[in-house]
């Protein structure tokens, strides 16, 4: 009887040993195959050493941040003149804020950060200012109610994203990608290709963050998955607000604030969508080639000039007549643009004198304009994409900085093609 048990035990132990060896082998093979197949090598990019990051779970978290000063501010005359004074709600609001800024005693020595109080406005109150508010789309009314809410809690942070041990490890380029919770696949394609963190040619450090709000009400909760993803990749920033199109201006604003608190010394920022293909090595070459005076006041991308509000309620970019009237100052398309990190404090400061606008890239353009900085056109940014027949051609993409739009599979194919040693253009 005893012997039989011992025999059985030996058999069980031996077989479980074999099984575990087998599984480890399979996992190894899968890993290397995956690495070889889907992660093309990035020439001259040394991957970043993972640093242990304290991850807060989906719970409110307060952390002590270094308070930052707002620099002295001057609001440009051209901007003031570009936005007509008329009866539209936003125009009135802007010019009232500008008057506050100009009035004695309300000068820049006063910190405007406490100015906006988040008290979601009622429709009745808004109707006093916008007679036809009941004809506005529902999301628009949500936007209006929350227009003054600028401090949503940060749910998932990456406090060590930009920490560095030495001067030479300062981050040269930070990629800030607007994403929404459910776009896991897009984020992963970016991580494996043009969004890879690390040390690139000429000793340039690159880091990436994805900017997210919460899952929307009608979606299944993705909190657990997002939590896992944040821990695994340490590149998610998640705020507690509804991640809708009209909240993208808020997303940019809280991102600027995060930068000032957590990542203040970055040389350049690329801000873009998660469905673009950016050519990071080409972007780095371009940035490296800038003259010092260009590098400190950069705002470049595909410039959209002479744009005006679209009045068709069925389209995404609809802006009601009673909300805004006038042209938009020239702006860089929000699919992807570049700017100098040293502008962040001023950009954030001036945002307190410009009411939130439902279209984020138009808003960004206004903020730059208010600082006296014009969007500079760069032909390498193709937010309206390139010729159909060139869209999978790595050679055509070699000299471009950005194209919109590519799906995850196209992104991976393009990147692999561009970095293939067999490629002759
Ligand atoms: C100064 O600014 C505050 C809000 O920041 C505003 O309530 C007040 O009316 C302004 N004063 C003047 C004279 O504009
Ligand atoms: C933006 O987010 C806030 C906070 O979650 C929400 O109250 C508001 O409705 C959102 N706005 C839109 C247009 O979805
Ligand atoms: C998001 O919007 C919905 C209504 O659309 C609201 O019920 C919910 O509270 C909002 N979430 C936040 C975080 O404000
Ligand atoms: C940023 O640079 C300033 C001045 O060079 C330095 O005092 C500060 O410690 C740096 N901050 C970080 C977070 O590296």
Tab-separated table of C-alpha atoms and ligand atoms in Angstrom:
chain	number	residue	atom	x	y	z
A	1	UNK	CA	0.000	0.000	0.000
A	2	UNK	CA	2.702	2.505	1.063
A	3	UNK	CA	4.923	1.595	-1.868
A	4	UNK	CA	2.097	2.251	-4.241
A	5	UNK	CA	1.628	5.775	-2.847
A	6	UNK	CA	5.310	6.572	-3.157
A	7	UNK	CA	5.320	5.331	-6.729
A	8	UNK	CA	2.300	7.459	-7.508
A	9	UNK	CA	3.905	10.480	-5.895
A	10	UNK	CA	7.047	10.043	-7.962
A	11	UNK	CA	5.009	9.754	-11.134
A	12	UNK	CA	3.018	12.884	-10.296
A	13	UNK	CA	6.123	14.900	-9.427
A	14	UNK	CA	7.975	13.790	-12.517
A	15	UNK	CA	5.134	14.549	-14.833
A	16	UNK	CA	4.461	17.970	-13.361
A	17	UNK	CA	8.161	18.755	-13.742
A	18	UNK	CA	8.010	17.745	-17.390
A	19	UNK	CA	4.882	19.743	-17.954
A	20	UNK	CA	6.319	22.872	-16.420
A	21	UNK	CA	9.518	22.540	-18.469
A	22	UNK	CA	7.387	22.164	-21.546
A	23	UNK	CA	5.350	25.259	-20.751
A	24	UNK	CA	8.394	27.366	-20.056
A	25	UNK	CA	9.838	26.322	-23.382
A	26	UNK	CA	6.638	27.135	-25.209
A	27	UNK	CA	6.485	30.526	-23.565
A	28	UNK	CA	10.071	31.283	-24.491
A	29	UNK	CA	9.505	30.334	-28.074
A	30	UNK	CA	6.331	32.379	-28.248
A	31	UNK	CA	8.141	35.334	-26.790
A	32	UNK	CA	11.047	35.320	-29.174
A	33	UNK	CA	8.779	34.690	-32.111
A	34	UNK	CA	6.590	37.578	-31.151
A	35	UNK	CA	9.564	39.829	-30.595
A	36	UNK	CA	11.003	38.976	-33.950
A	37	UNK	CA	7.787	39.085	-35.840
A	38	UNK	CA	6.023	42.154	-34.607
A	39	UNK	CA	8.587	44.388	-32.996
A	40	UNK	CA	10.883	45.728	-35.636
A	41	UNK	CA	14.200	46.906	-34.341
A	42	UNK	CA	14.645	50.625	-34.000
A	43	UNK	CA	18.013	51.686	-35.195
A	44	UNK	CA	19.974	53.630	-32.607
A	45	UNK	CA	17.229	53.504	-30.031
A	46	UNK	CA	18.240	51.972	-26.752
A	47	UNK	CA	15.148	50.947	-24.833
A	48	UNK	CA	14.508	52.667	-21.589
A	49	UNK	CA	15.277	50.796	-18.381
A	50	UNK	CA	11.998	50.164	-16.616
A	51	UNK	CA	11.865	52.126	-13.407
A	52	UNK	CA	9.666	50.982	-10.583
A	53	UNK	CA	6.698	53.308	-10.604
A	54	UNK	CA	4.199	53.517	-7.846
A	55	UNK	CA	0.891	53.003	-9.491
A	56	UNK	CA	-2.224	54.240	-7.919
A	57	UNK	CA	-5.237	52.151	-8.694
A	58	UNK	CA	-8.485	53.642	-9.877
A	59	UNK	CA	-8.976	55.613	-6.702
A	60	UNK	CA	-8.585	59.238	-5.976
A	61	UNK	CA	-5.044	59.980	-5.064
A	62	UNK	CA	-3.405	63.068	-3.828
A	63	UNK	CA	0.273	63.578	-4.095
A	64	UNK	CA	2.392	66.470	-3.116
A	65	UNK	CA	3.562	68.263	-6.200
A	66	UNK	CA	5.978	71.088	-6.503
A	67	UNK	CA	3.942	74.260	-6.893
A	68	UNK	CA	5.019	76.080	-10.008
A	69	UNK	CA	5.025	79.777	-10.719
A	70	UNK	CA	3.183	81.320	-13.595
A	71	UNK	CA	5.439	83.588	-15.656
A	72	UNK	CA	4.535	87.208	-16.459
A	73	UNK	CA	2.002	87.326	-19.240
A	74	UNK	CA	1.349	89.593	-22.179
A	75	UNK	CA	-1.623	88.956	-24.428
A	76	UNK	CA	-0.956	89.891	-28.033
A	77	UNK	CA	-2.835	92.649	-29.831
A	78	UNK	CA	-3.300	90.539	-32.954
A	79	UNK	CA	-5.137	87.911	-30.973
A	80	UNK	CA	-7.400	90.512	-29.397
A	81	UNK	CA	-8.187	91.875	-32.842
A	82	UNK	CA	-8.553	88.478	-34.480
A	83	UNK	CA	-11.491	87.511	-32.318
A	84	UNK	CA	-14.353	89.834	-33.178
A	85	UNK	CA	-16.360	91.518	-30.457
A	86	UNK	CA	-19.962	90.548	-31.048
A	87	UNK	CA	-22.976	89.026	-29.363
A	88	UNK	CA	-21.894	85.380	-29.517
A	89	UNK	CA	-21.495	83.759	-26.105
A	90	UNK	CA	-17.853	82.729	-26.385
A	91	UNK	CA	-16.751	86.015	-27.954
A	92	UNK	CA	-18.378	87.926	-25.112
A	93	UNK	CA	-16.830	85.649	-22.518
A	94	UNK	CA	-13.372	86.037	-24.005
A	95	UNK	CA	-13.463	89.798	-24.160
A	96	UNK	CA	-14.759	89.970	-20.628
A	97	UNK	CA	-11.804	87.872	-19.434
A	98	UNK	CA	-9.436	90.080	-21.400
A	99	UNK	CA	-10.912	93.140	-19.706
A	100	UNK	CA	-10.335	91.480	-16.347
A	101	UNK	CA	-6.765	90.807	-17.359
A	102	UNK	CA	-6.256	94.421	-18.373
A	103	UNK	CA	-7.939	96.043	-15.407
A	104	UNK	CA	-5.620	97.528	-12.793
A	105	UNK	CA	-5.358	95.428	-9.688
A	106	UNK	CA	-6.080	92.334	-11.719
A	107	UNK	CA	-2.652	92.146	-13.231
A	108	UNK	CA	-0.399	89.186	-13.705
A	109	UNK	CA	0.950	89.345	-10.174
A	110	UNK	CA	-2.398	87.894	-9.234
A	111	UNK	CA	-2.576	84.152	-9.653
A	112	UNK	CA	-5.610	83.314	-11.807
A	113	UNK	CA	-5.582	79.629	-10.932
A	114	UNK	CA	-8.386	79.899	-8.443
A	115	UNK	CA	-10.522	81.870	-10.838
A	116	UNK	CA	-12.597	79.093	-12.335
A	117	UNK	CA	-15.070	77.508	-10.006
A	118	UNK	CA	-16.584	74.263	-11.126
A	119	UNK	CA	-20.269	74.742	-10.502
A	120	UNK	CA	-21.959	73.024	-13.414
A	121	UNK	CA	-24.298	75.677	-14.687
A	122	UNK	CA	-27.965	75.049	-15.084
A	123	UNK	CA	-29.632	75.308	-18.435
A	124	UNK	CA	-31.812	78.186	-17.223
A	125	UNK	CA	-28.760	80.189	-16.273
A	126	UNK	CA	-27.131	79.469	-19.589
A	127	UNK	CA	-30.288	80.353	-21.434
A	128	UNK	CA	-30.064	83.888	-20.147
A	129	UNK	CA	-26.895	84.185	-22.191
A	130	UNK	CA	-27.717	81.870	-25.061
A	131	UNK	CA	-31.299	82.270	-26.154
A	132	UNK	CA	-31.405	79.266	-28.437
A	133	UNK	CA	-29.554	76.864	-26.150
A	134	UNK	CA	-32.387	74.347	-26.401
A	135	UNK	CA	-31.506	73.831	-30.041
A	136	UNK	CA	-27.929	72.885	-29.131
A	137	UNK	CA	-26.981	69.196	-29.340
A	138	UNK	CA	-26.986	67.430	-25.997
A	139	UNK	CA	-23.214	67.049	-25.811
A	140	UNK	CA	-22.850	70.742	-26.472
A	141	UNK	CA	-24.982	71.559	-23.480
A	142	UNK	CA	-22.811	69.206	-21.403
A	143	UNK	CA	-19.796	71.084	-22.628
A	144	UNK	CA	-21.333	74.429	-21.684
A	145	UNK	CA	-22.289	73.262	-18.237
A	146	UNK	CA	-18.770	72.028	-17.545
A	147	UNK	CA	-16.896	74.835	-19.266
A	148	UNK	CA	-15.489	76.149	-15.996
A	149	UNK	CA	-14.460	72.770	-14.625
A	150	UNK	CA	-10.724	72.623	-14.977
A	151	UNK	CA	-9.521	70.406	-12.187
A	152	UNK	CA	-10.670	66.830	-12.654
A	153	UNK	CA	-8.802	64.451	-10.316
A	154	UNK	CA	-5.861	62.528	-11.709
A	155	UNK	CA	-6.654	58.833	-11.291
A	156	UNK	CA	-3.525	57.256	-12.692
A	157	UNK	CA	-0.260	59.128	-12.565
A	158	UNK	CA	3.261	58.495	-13.783
A	159	UNK	CA	5.172	60.637	-11.317
A	160	UNK	CA	8.552	59.273	-12.387
A	161	UNK	CA	8.026	59.499	-16.106
A	162	UNK	CA	10.556	62.280	-16.483
A	163	UNK	CA	12.837	61.648	-13.554
A	164	UNK	CA	16.450	61.551	-14.547
A	165	UNK	CA	19.715	61.129	-12.729
A	166	UNK	CA	21.764	63.549	-14.716
A	167	UNK	CA	21.697	66.540	-16.997
A	168	UNK	CA	22.390	64.434	-20.058
A	169	UNK	CA	19.348	62.292	-19.380
A	170	UNK	CA	17.010	65.272	-19.770
A	171	UNK	CA	14.122	64.384	-21.997
A	172	UNK	CA	14.363	65.841	-25.451
A	173	UNK	CA	10.989	64.815	-26.834
A	174	UNK	CA	7.853	63.797	-25.042
A	175	UNK	CA	5.102	62.171	-27.073
A	176	UNK	CA	1.662	62.933	-25.660
A	177	UNK	CA	-0.988	60.853	-27.355
A	178	UNK	CA	-4.694	61.500	-26.995
A	179	UNK	CA	-6.373	58.141	-26.615
A	180	UNK	CA	-9.573	56.751	-25.132
A	181	UNK	CA	-9.781	53.774	-22.784
A	182	UNK	CA	-10.946	51.202	-25.316
A	183	UNK	CA	-8.145	51.844	-27.845
A	184	UNK	CA	-5.774	49.236	-26.411
A	185	UNK	CA	-4.654	47.971	-29.780
A	186	UNK	CA	-3.760	51.389	-31.114
A	187	UNK	CA	-1.691	52.183	-28.049
A	188	UNK	CA	0.167	48.906	-28.288
A	189	UNK	CA	0.963	49.428	-31.961
A	190	UNK	CA	2.396	52.848	-31.100
A	191	UNK	CA	4.489	51.426	-28.245
A	192	UNK	CA	5.947	48.802	-30.537
A	193	UNK	CA	6.740	51.235	-33.314
A	194	UNK	CA	7.103	54.989	-33.406
A	195	UNK	CA	6.304	55.538	-29.731
A	196	UNK	CA	9.148	53.493	-28.366
A	197	UNK	CA	10.778	55.106	-25.346
A	198	UNK	CA	14.504	55.280	-25.018
A	199	UNK	CA	17.692	56.811	-26.181
A	200	UNK	CA	17.764	57.670	-29.852
A	201	UNK	CA	20.497	58.868	-32.195
A	202	UNK	CA	22.596	61.786	-30.879
A	203	UNK	CA	21.763	60.873	-27.294
A	204	UNK	CA	18.174	62.138	-27.492
A	205	UNK	CA	15.804	60.802	-24.853
A	206	UNK	CA	12.200	60.119	-25.860
A	207	UNK	CA	9.281	59.339	-23.565
A	208	UNK	CA	5.608	58.701	-24.162
A	209	UNK	CA	2.365	59.249	-22.290
A	210	UNK	CA	-1.169	58.445	-23.363
A	211	UNK	CA	-3.828	60.896	-22.200
A	212	UNK	CA	-7.112	59.330	-21.117
A	213	UNK	CA	-10.367	60.184	-19.454
A	214	UNK	CA	-12.824	57.706	-17.994
A	215	UNK	CA	-14.786	55.072	-19.871
A	216	UNK	CA	-18.030	56.579	-21.044
A	217	UNK	CA	-21.286	55.784	-19.342
A	218	UNK	CA	-22.572	53.398	-21.983
A	219	UNK	CA	-19.339	51.434	-22.243
A	220	UNK	CA	-18.484	48.402	-20.152
A	221	UNK	CA	-16.075	49.329	-17.410
A	222	UNK	CA	-12.486	49.004	-18.511
A	223	UNK	CA	-11.019	50.228	-15.229
A	224	UNK	CA	-9.326	46.944	-14.343
A	225	UNK	CA	-7.768	46.549	-17.756
A	226	UNK	CA	-6.604	50.146	-17.773
A	227	UNK	CA	-5.147	49.671	-14.326
A	228	UNK	CA	-3.220	46.640	-15.531
A	229	UNK	CA	-2.054	48.400	-18.659
A	230	UNK	CA	-0.811	51.374	-16.654
A	231	UNK	CA	1.169	49.122	-14.343
A	232	UNK	CA	2.604	47.089	-17.190
A	233	UNK	CA	3.662	49.936	-19.461
A	234	UNK	CA	3.865	52.928	-17.145
A	235	UNK	CA	2.711	55.338	-19.781
A	236	UNK	CA	-0.954	56.072	-19.026
A	237	UNK	CA	-2.267	59.265	-17.507
A	238	UNK	CA	-5.925	58.959	-16.599
A	239	UNK	CA	-8.162	61.751	-15.367
A	240	UNK	CA	-11.649	61.515	-14.011
A	241	UNK	CA	-13.716	63.163	-16.697
A	242	UNK	CA	-15.941	61.945	-19.499
A	243	UNK	CA	-13.651	61.257	-22.400
A	244	UNK	CA	-15.686	62.879	-25.126
A	245	UNK	CA	-14.701	64.961	-28.124
A	246	UNK	CA	-15.732	68.248	-26.539
A	247	UNK	CA	-13.607	67.475	-23.510
A	248	UNK	CA	-10.370	67.361	-25.485
A	249	UNK	CA	-9.619	70.962	-24.580
A	250	UNK	CA	-9.896	70.018	-20.926
A	251	UNK	CA	-7.630	67.046	-21.622
A	252	UNK	CA	-4.977	69.319	-23.062
A	253	UNK	CA	-5.267	71.749	-20.194
A	254	UNK	CA	-4.794	69.105	-17.511
A	255	UNK	CA	-1.942	67.640	-19.513
A	256	UNK	CA	-0.185	71.033	-19.526
A	257	UNK	CA	-0.670	71.246	-15.805
A	258	UNK	CA	0.726	67.750	-15.348
A	259	UNK	CA	3.739	68.668	-17.443
A	260	UNK	CA	4.454	71.709	-15.300
A	261	UNK	CA	4.239	69.641	-12.151
A	262	UNK	CA	5.878	66.433	-13.246
A	263	UNK	CA	7.880	66.978	-16.367
A	264	UNK	CA	8.914	70.619	-16.619
A	265	UNK	CA	12.231	70.350	-18.446
A	266	UNK	CA	11.313	68.647	-21.685
A	267	UNK	CA	12.728	70.327	-24.783
A	268	UNK	CA	9.889	69.484	-27.172
A	269	UNK	CA	6.440	68.021	-27.078
A	270	UNK	CA	4.633	66.141	-29.793
A	271	UNK	CA	0.920	66.066	-29.146
A	272	UNK	CA	-1.213	63.902	-31.376
A	273	UNK	CA	-3.945	61.338	-31.902
A	274	UNK	CA	-3.626	57.588	-31.459
A	275	UNK	CA	-4.522	56.911	-35.086
A	276	UNK	CA	-1.644	58.741	-36.693
A	277	UNK	CA	1.682	57.448	-37.880
A	278	UNK	CA	4.521	59.634	-36.690
A	279	UNK	CA	8.067	59.232	-37.907
A	280	UNK	CA	9.929	59.749	-34.648
A	281	UNK	CA	13.490	59.553	-36.054
A	282	UNK	CA	12.571	62.144	-38.705
A	283	UNK	CA	10.950	64.355	-36.057
A	284	UNK	CA	14.117	64.162	-33.962
A	285	UNK	CA	16.282	65.089	-36.944
A	286	UNK	CA	14.066	68.038	-37.679
A	287	UNK	CA	14.069	69.269	-34.072
A	288	UNK	CA	17.817	68.858	-33.848
A	289	UNK	CA	18.220	71.010	-36.956
A	290	UNK	CA	16.368	74.021	-35.514
A	291	UNK	CA	18.190	77.244	-34.811
A	292	UNK	CA	18.150	78.252	-31.128
A	293	UNK	CA	15.653	81.063	-31.733
A	294	UNK	CA	13.348	78.665	-33.566
A	295	UNK	CA	13.668	76.008	-30.886
A	296	UNK	CA	12.361	78.224	-28.102
A	297	UNK	CA	9.160	79.335	-29.825
A	298	UNK	CA	8.176	76.356	-31.911
A	299	UNK	CA	4.574	75.604	-32.828
A	300	UNK	CA	4.447	73.616	-36.003
A	301	UNK	CA	2.406	71.062	-37.877
A	302	UNK	CA	-0.108	71.145	-40.678
A	303	UNK	CA	-1.411	74.671	-40.445
A	304	UNK	CA	-5.071	75.328	-41.041
A	305	UNK	CA	-5.573	78.977	-41.923
A	306	UNK	CA	-8.720	80.831	-42.804
A	307	UNK	CA	-10.933	78.260	-41.131
A	308	UNK	CA	-14.320	79.290	-39.821
A	309	UNK	CA	-16.946	77.565	-37.728
A	310	UNK	CA	-18.981	74.884	-39.476
A	311	UNK	CA	-22.697	75.422	-39.017
A	312	UNK	CA	-24.062	71.980	-39.826
A	313	UNK	CA	-25.282	70.404	-36.565
A	314	UNK	CA	-24.697	66.917	-37.960
A	315	UNK	CA	-20.928	67.217	-38.131
A	316	UNK	CA	-18.439	66.713	-35.342
A	317	UNK	CA	-16.977	70.198	-35.648
A	318	UNK	CA	-20.311	71.994	-35.472
A	319	UNK	CA	-20.238	75.351	-33.724
A	320	UNK	CA	-23.547	77.168	-33.245
A	321	UNK	CA	-23.782	80.766	-34.440
A	322	UNK	CA	-24.839	82.021	-31.039
A	323	UNK	CA	-21.801	80.312	-29.485
A	324	UNK	CA	-18.958	81.604	-31.628
A	325	UNK	CA	-18.808	84.011	-34.490
A	326	UNK	CA	-15.715	84.889	-36.444
A	327	UNK	CA	-12.830	83.150	-38.141
A	328	UNK	CA	-10.463	80.855	-36.291
A	329	UNK	CA	-6.920	82.090	-35.886
A	330	UNK	CA	-4.555	79.826	-37.865
A	331	UNK	CA	-3.848	76.634	-35.945
A	332	UNK	CA	-1.898	73.410	-36.291
A	333	UNK	CA	-4.116	70.385	-36.895
A	334	UNK	CA	-4.644	68.425	-33.692
A	335	UNK	CA	-3.805	65.093	-35.353
A	336	UNK	CA	-0.223	65.882	-34.483
A	337	UNK	CA	1.872	68.964	-33.877
A	338	UNK	CA	5.129	69.958	-32.210
A	339	UNK	CA	5.950	72.736	-29.793
A	340	UNK	CA	8.701	73.925	-27.467
A	341	UNK	CA	8.527	72.756	-23.884
A	342	UNK	CA	9.617	76.120	-22.526
A	343	UNK	CA	6.303	77.591	-23.718
A	344	UNK	CA	4.286	75.435	-21.337
A	345	UNK	CA	4.162	77.866	-18.395
A	346	UNK	CA	2.937	80.721	-20.599
A	347	UNK	CA	0.493	78.497	-22.448
A	348	UNK	CA	-0.985	77.340	-19.188
A	349	UNK	CA	-1.095	80.867	-17.814
A	350	UNK	CA	-2.855	82.339	-20.821
A	351	UNK	CA	-5.444	79.545	-20.791
A	352	UNK	CA	-6.998	81.235	-17.753
A	353	UNK	CA	-7.947	84.196	-19.925
A	354	UNK	CA	-9.329	82.151	-22.809
A	355	UNK	CA	-12.565	80.284	-22.171
A	356	UNK	CA	-12.533	76.613	-23.159
A	357	UNK	CA	-13.525	76.006	-26.749
A	358	UNK	CA	-15.187	72.743	-27.841
A	359	UNK	CA	-12.582	72.070	-30.542
A	360	UNK	CA	-9.221	71.440	-28.952
A	361	UNK	CA	-6.830	72.316	-31.760
A	362	UNK	CA	-8.638	75.583	-32.431
A	363	UNK	CA	-8.250	76.368	-28.734
A	364	UNK	CA	-4.555	75.508	-28.780
A	365	UNK	CA	-4.072	77.796	-31.766
A	366	UNK	CA	-5.770	80.619	-29.892
A	367	UNK	CA	-3.496	80.158	-26.872
A	368	UNK	CA	-0.365	80.301	-29.018
A	369	UNK	CA	-1.726	83.284	-30.896
A	370	UNK	CA	-2.419	85.047	-27.610
A	371	UNK	CA	1.256	84.586	-26.750
A	372	UNK	CA	2.161	86.136	-30.091
A	373	UNK	CA	3.265	82.838	-31.640
A	374	UNK	CA	1.984	81.934	-35.079
A	375	UNK	CA	1.563	78.346	-36.205
A	376	UNK	CA	4.382	77.524	-38.584
A	377	UNK	CA	3.624	75.316	-41.541
A	378	UNK	CA	5.646	72.125	-41.981
A	379	UNK	CA	5.068	70.121	-45.142
A	380	UNK	CA	6.011	66.870	-43.453
A	381	UNK	CA	2.756	66.864	-41.479
A	382	UNK	CA	-0.067	65.302	-43.483
A	383	UNK	CA	-3.106	65.244	-41.271
A	384	UNK	CA	-5.253	64.909	-44.379
A	385	UNK	CA	-3.105	61.975	-45.491
A	386	UNK	CA	-1.254	61.376	-48.730
A	387	UNK	CA	-2.175	59.864	-52.111
A	388	UNK	CA	-4.092	56.621	-51.786
A	389	UNK	CA	-1.476	54.612	-53.719
A	390	UNK	CA	1.340	55.776	-51.397
A	391	UNK	CA	-0.277	54.905	-48.126
A	392	UNK	CA	1.577	51.642	-47.569
A	393	UNK	CA	4.826	52.742	-49.195
A	394	UNK	CA	7.658	52.969	-46.638
A	395	UNK	CA	9.838	55.042	-48.986
A	396	UNK	CA	7.240	57.774	-49.258
A	397	UNK	CA	6.977	57.871	-45.458
A	398	UNK	CA	10.694	58.164	-44.825
A	399	UNK	CA	10.729	61.942	-45.270
A	400	UNK	CA	7.329	62.674	-43.763
A	401	UNK	CA	6.899	63.526	-40.096
A	402	UNK	CA	3.282	62.515	-39.697
A	403	UNK	CA	0.412	60.980	-41.614
A	404	UNK	CA	-3.189	60.553	-40.614
A	405	UNK	CA	-4.562	58.002	-40.443
A	406	UNK	CA	-3.143	54.481	-40.073
A	407	UNK	CA	-4.608	51.508	-38.268
A	408	UNK	CA	-2.448	49.394	-35.919
A	409	UNK	CA	-1.657	46.803	-38.575
A	410	UNK	CA	-0.667	49.410	-41.154
A	411	UNK	CA	1.428	51.136	-38.520
A	412	UNK	CA	3.344	47.960	-37.774
A	413	UNK	CA	3.835	47.105	-41.454
A	414	UNK	CA	5.017	50.613	-42.275
A	415	UNK	CA	7.450	50.769	-39.401
A	416	UNK	CA	8.868	47.366	-40.203
A	417	UNK	CA	9.228	48.355	-43.843
A	418	UNK	CA	10.905	51.636	-43.062
A	419	UNK	CA	13.495	49.997	-40.858
A	420	UNK	CA	14.143	46.976	-42.984
A	421	UNK	CA	17.733	46.637	-44.120
A	422	UNK	CA	16.350	45.460	-47.469
A	423	UNK	CA	14.684	48.817	-48.098
A	424	UNK	CA	16.216	50.799	-50.928
A	425	UNK	CA	14.468	54.020	-51.735
B	1	LIG	C1	-10.858	91.170	-11.246
B	1	LIG	O1	-10.967	89.756	-11.434
B	1	LIG	C2	-12.027	89.157	-10.718
B	1	LIG	C3	-11.991	87.679	-10.980
B	1	LIG	O2	-10.675	87.249	-11.102
B	1	LIG	C4	-13.360	89.752	-11.147
B	1	LIG	O3	-14.399	89.213	-10.381
B	1	LIG	C5	-13.323	91.247	-10.985
B	1	LIG	O4	-14.492	91.808	-11.509
B	1	LIG	C6	-12.126	91.851	-11.708
B	1	LIG	N1	-12.060	93.283	-11.460
B	1	LIG	C7	-12.141	94.156	-12.412
B	1	LIG	C8	-12.028	95.591	-12.001
B	1	LIG	O5	-12.303	93.844	-13.581
B	2	LIG	C1	-16.628	66.584	-19.743
B	2	LIG	O1	-16.343	65.943	-18.548
B	2	LIG	C2	-17.097	66.383	-17.457
B	2	LIG	C3	-16.585	65.679	-16.251
B	2	LIG	O2	-16.673	64.302	-16.417
B	2	LIG	C4	-18.571	66.109	-17.708
B	2	LIG	O3	-19.324	66.618	-16.649
B	2	LIG	C5	-18.975	66.772	-18.998
B	2	LIG	O4	-20.273	66.415	-19.300
B	2	LIG	C6	-18.059	66.354	-20.113
B	2	LIG	N1	-18.380	67.107	-21.288
B	2	LIG	C7	-18.788	66.545	-22.377
B	2	LIG	C8	-19.086	67.450	-23.503
B	2	LIG	O5	-18.885	65.343	-22.481
B	3	LIG	C1	-20.371	61.740	-17.535
B	3	LIG	O1	-21.552	62.151	-18.130
B	3	LIG	C2	-22.708	61.508	-17.645
B	3	LIG	C3	-23.886	62.044	-18.409
B	3	LIG	O2	-23.599	62.047	-19.769
B	3	LIG	C4	-22.862	61.744	-16.155
B	3	LIG	O3	-23.965	61.017	-15.665
B	3	LIG	C5	-21.608	61.295	-15.454
B	3	LIG	O4	-21.654	61.612	-14.089
B	3	LIG	C6	-20.393	61.986	-16.059
B	3	LIG	N1	-19.188	61.535	-15.445
B	3	LIG	C7	-18.381	62.369	-14.806
B	3	LIG	C8	-17.115	61.773	-14.271
B	3	LIG	O5	-18.627	63.546	-14.714
B	4	LIG	C1	14.462	71.512	-14.304
B	4	LIG	O1	15.493	72.435	-14.566
B	4	LIG	C2	15.699	73.341	-13.513
B	4	LIG	C3	16.726	74.356	-13.974
B	4	LIG	O2	17.652	73.784	-14.831
B	4	LIG	C4	16.148	72.567	-12.279
B	4	LIG	O3	16.332	73.462	-11.221
B	4	LIG	C5	15.086	71.564	-11.906
B	4	LIG	O4	15.512	70.768	-10.832
B	4	LIG	C6	14.747	70.678	-13.072
B	4	LIG	N1	13.587	69.882	-12.720
B	4	LIG	C7	13.507	68.585	-12.965
B	4	LIG	C8	12.254	67.899	-12.509
B	4	LIG	O5	14.383	67.968	-13.530
